[in-house]
Short mmCIF file of C-alpha atoms in Angstrom, two decimals:
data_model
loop_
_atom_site.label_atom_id
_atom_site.label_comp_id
_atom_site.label_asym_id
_atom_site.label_seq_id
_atom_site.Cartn_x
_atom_site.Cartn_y
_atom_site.Cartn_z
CA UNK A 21 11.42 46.81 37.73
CA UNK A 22 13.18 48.78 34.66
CA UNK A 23 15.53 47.81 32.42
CA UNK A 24 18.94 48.17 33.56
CA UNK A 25 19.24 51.21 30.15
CA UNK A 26 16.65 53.26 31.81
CA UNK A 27 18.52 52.45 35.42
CA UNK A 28 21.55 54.03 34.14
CA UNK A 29 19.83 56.94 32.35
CA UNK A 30 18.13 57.72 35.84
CA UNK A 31 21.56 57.35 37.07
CA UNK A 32 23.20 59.78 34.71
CA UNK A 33 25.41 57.43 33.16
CA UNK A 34 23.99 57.39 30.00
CA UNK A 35 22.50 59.05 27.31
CA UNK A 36 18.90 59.16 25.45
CA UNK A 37 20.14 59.31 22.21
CA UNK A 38 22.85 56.59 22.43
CA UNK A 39 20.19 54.37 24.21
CA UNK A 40 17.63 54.92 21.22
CA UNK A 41 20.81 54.57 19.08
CA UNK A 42 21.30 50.96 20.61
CA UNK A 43 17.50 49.60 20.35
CA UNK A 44 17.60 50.46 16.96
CA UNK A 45 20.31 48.48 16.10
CA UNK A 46 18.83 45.47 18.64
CA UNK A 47 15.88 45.73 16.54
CA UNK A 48 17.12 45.85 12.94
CA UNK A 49 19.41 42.46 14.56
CA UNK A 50 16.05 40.88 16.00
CA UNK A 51 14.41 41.17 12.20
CA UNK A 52 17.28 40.28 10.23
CA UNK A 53 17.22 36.96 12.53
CA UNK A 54 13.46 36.90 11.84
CA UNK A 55 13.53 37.28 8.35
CA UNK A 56 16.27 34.16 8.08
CA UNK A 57 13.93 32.22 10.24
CA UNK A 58 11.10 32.94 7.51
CA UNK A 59 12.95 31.30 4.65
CA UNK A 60 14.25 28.73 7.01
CA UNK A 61 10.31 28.13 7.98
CA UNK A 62 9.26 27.82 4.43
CA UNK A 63 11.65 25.41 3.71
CA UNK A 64 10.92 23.07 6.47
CA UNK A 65 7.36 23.83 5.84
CA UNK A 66 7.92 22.39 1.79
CA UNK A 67 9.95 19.53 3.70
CA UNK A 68 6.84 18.82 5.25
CA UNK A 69 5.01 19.21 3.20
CA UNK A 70 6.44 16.73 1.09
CA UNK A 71 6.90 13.89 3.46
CA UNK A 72 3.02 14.60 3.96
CA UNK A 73 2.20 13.89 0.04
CA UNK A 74 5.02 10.97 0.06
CA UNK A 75 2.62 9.61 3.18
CA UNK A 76 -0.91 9.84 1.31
CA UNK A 77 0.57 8.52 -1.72
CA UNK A 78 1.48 5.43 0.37
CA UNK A 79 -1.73 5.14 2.30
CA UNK A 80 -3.46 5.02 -1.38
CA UNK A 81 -1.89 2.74 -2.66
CA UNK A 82 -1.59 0.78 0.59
CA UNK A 83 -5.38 1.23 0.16
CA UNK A 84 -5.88 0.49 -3.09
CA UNK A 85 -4.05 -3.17 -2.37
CA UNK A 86 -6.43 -3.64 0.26
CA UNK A 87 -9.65 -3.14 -1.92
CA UNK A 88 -8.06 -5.10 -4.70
CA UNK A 89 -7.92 -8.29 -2.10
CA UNK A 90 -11.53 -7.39 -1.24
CA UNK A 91 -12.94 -7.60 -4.55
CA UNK A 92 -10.62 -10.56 -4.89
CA UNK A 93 -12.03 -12.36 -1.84
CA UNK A 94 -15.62 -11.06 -3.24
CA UNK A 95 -14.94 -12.64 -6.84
CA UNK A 96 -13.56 -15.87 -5.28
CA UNK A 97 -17.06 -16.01 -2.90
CA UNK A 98 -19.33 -15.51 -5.98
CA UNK A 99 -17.54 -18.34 -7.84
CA UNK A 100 -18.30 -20.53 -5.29
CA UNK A 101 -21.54 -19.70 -4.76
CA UNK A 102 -22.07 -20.52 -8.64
CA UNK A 103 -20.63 -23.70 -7.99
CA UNK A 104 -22.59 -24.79 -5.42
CA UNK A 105 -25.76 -23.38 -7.25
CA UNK A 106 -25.52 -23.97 -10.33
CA UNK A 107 -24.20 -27.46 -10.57
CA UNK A 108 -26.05 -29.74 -12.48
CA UNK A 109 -26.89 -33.18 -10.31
CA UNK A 110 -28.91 -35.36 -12.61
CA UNK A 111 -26.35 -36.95 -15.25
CA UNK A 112 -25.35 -40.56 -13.39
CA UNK A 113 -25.32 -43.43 -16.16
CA UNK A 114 -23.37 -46.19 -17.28
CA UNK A 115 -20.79 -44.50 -19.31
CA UNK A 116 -17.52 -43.04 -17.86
CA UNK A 117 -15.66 -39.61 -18.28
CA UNK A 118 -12.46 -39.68 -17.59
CA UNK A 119 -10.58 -36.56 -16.01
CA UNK A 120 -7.26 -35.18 -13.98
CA UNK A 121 -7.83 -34.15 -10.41
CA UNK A 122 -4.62 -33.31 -8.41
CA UNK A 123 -2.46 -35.35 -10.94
CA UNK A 124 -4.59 -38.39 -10.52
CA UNK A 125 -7.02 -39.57 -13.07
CA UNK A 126 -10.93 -39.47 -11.52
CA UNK A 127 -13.85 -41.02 -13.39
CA UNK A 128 -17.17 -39.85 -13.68
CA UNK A 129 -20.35 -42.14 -14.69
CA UNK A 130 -22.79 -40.21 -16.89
CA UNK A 131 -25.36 -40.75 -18.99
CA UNK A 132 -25.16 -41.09 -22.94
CA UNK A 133 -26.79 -37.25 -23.18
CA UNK A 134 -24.70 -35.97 -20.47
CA UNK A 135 -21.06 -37.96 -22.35
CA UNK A 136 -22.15 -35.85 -25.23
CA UNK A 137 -22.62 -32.65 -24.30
CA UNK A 138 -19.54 -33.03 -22.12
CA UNK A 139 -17.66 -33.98 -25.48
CA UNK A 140 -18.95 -31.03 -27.32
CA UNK A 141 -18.14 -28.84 -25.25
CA UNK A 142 -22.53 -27.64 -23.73
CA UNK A 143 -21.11 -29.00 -19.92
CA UNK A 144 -17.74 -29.36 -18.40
CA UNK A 145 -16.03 -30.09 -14.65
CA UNK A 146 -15.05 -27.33 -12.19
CA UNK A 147 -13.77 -28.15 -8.83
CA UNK A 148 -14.50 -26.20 -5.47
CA UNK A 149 -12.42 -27.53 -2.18
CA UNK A 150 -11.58 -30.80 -4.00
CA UNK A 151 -14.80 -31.75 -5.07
CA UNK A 152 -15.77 -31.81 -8.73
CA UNK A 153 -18.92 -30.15 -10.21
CA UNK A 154 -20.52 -30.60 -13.28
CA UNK A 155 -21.76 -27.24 -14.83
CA UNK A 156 -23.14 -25.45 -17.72
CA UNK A 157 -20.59 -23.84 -20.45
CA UNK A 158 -21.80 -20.46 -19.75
CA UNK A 159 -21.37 -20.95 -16.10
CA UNK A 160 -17.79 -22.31 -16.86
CA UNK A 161 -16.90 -19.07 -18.84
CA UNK A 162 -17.84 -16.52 -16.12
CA UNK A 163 -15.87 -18.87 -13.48
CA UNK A 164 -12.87 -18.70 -15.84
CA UNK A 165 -12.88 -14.97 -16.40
CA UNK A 166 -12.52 -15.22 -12.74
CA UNK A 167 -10.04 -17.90 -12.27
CA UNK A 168 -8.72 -20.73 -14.44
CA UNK A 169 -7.94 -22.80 -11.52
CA UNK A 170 -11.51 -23.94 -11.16
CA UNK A 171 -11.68 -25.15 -14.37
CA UNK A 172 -11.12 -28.48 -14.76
CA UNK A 173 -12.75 -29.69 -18.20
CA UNK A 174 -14.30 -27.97 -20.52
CA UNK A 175 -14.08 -29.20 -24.15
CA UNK A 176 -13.67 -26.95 -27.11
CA UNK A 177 -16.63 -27.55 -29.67
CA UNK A 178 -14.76 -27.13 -33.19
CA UNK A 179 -15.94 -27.91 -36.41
CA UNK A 180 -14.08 -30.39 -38.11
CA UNK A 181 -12.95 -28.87 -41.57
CA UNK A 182 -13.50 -31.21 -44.56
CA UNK A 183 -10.90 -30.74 -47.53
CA UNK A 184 -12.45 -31.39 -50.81
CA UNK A 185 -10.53 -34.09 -51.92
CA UNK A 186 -10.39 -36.15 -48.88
CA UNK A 187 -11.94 -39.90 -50.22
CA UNK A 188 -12.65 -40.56 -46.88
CA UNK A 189 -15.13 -37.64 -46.30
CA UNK A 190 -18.45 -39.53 -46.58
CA UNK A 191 -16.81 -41.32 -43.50
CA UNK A 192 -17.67 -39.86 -39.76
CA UNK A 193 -14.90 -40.72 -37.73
CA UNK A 194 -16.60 -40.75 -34.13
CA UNK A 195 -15.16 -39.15 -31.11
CA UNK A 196 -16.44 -41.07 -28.54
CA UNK A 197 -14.87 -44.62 -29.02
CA UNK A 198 -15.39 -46.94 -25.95
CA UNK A 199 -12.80 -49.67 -25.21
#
C-alpha cells in the first residue's frame, strides 16, 4: 500500500515538487526533535549516572561497616581465646587479693609469689563471660589494646621517688600490709 502523497500524485492532485517540498520540512522537524531528545538523553544519562555513584558510594561504606564488625567479632574471638589459653592456673595460697567484679568485691586466694607479682604489676585479672582469669602483663596489654573491658586488674609497677631530704628514707614503707 502507498502513502496517501504518492496516492494523490497518481491521482493528479498533487505535485512532485511540493511533495519533496513537504518531506523536507517533515524531516528537518523529525531532527530538530531528535537533536532535543539528545541533550535531553545526556542529561538523564548524567542523572543516572549520578544516582549510580551515590549507590556504590553507599554499598562501600555499607561494606566497609560490615568488615569493620568482622574484624571486630575476629578481635573479640582472639581475646578470648588468649584468655582461655593463656591463663595461668597454679597460684592458690593462703593469702587473699581483693578485687571489683560487677560492683561487688570478689576475693582471690594466692600464693605469697603470686600476691607479689600481682602487686607489682608481672600478673593481673581479666574476666571472660563472668569468670575471672589470672594472666601475664604482656597478655593483659594485647587484650587491652583490644578492649579495656576485659581488664579487670592490672597494677601499675612505679618506682617510688625518694627526695633527698626525706629522714624517713632508710625506712621501706611496705605495700602489702595484711589486717
Amino acid at each position: 500500500m502507498a502513502s496517501l502523497q504518492d496516492q494523490l500524485l497518481k491521482a493528479g492532485l498533487g505535485d512532485e515538487k511540493k511533495a519533496k517540498k513537504i518531506r523536507k520540512e517533515k524531516n528537518k522537524k523529525n531532527k530538530a526533535v531528535r537533536k532535543n531528545q539528545d541533550s535531553a538523553d545526556t542529561s538523564l544519562q548524567d542523572e543516572i549516572k549520578a544516582k549510580k555513584d551515590a549507590q556504590a558510594q553507599l554499598d562501600a561504606e555499607r561494606n566497609k561497616a560490615i568488615q569493620d564488625k568482622i574484624e571486630l567479632k575476629s578481635e573479640h574471638g582472639k581475646v578470648k581465646q588468649m584468655i582461655q589459653q593463656l591463663h595461668i592456673t597454679d597460684f592458690g595460697g593462703e593469702l587473699s587479693f581483693n578485687y571489683v567484679l560487677d560492683k561487688k568485691v570478689k576475693t582471690l586466694s594466692v600464693d605469697q609469689p603470686s600476691y607479689n607479682a600481682l602487686t607489682k604489676g608481672q600478673i593481673g585479672l581479666c574476666v571472660l563471660e563472668g569468670k575471672s582469669y589470672v594472666m601475664p602483663s604482656i597478655a593483659i596489654d594485647k587484650i587491652r589494646a583490644v578492649d579495656e573491658a576485659y581488664v579487670l586488674v592490672l597494677n601499675e609497677n612505679t618506682a617510688t621517688e625518694v627526695e633527698d631530704d626525706d629522714p624517713y628514707a632508710d625506712f621501706q614503707i611496705p605495700d602489702d600490709l595484711m589486717w
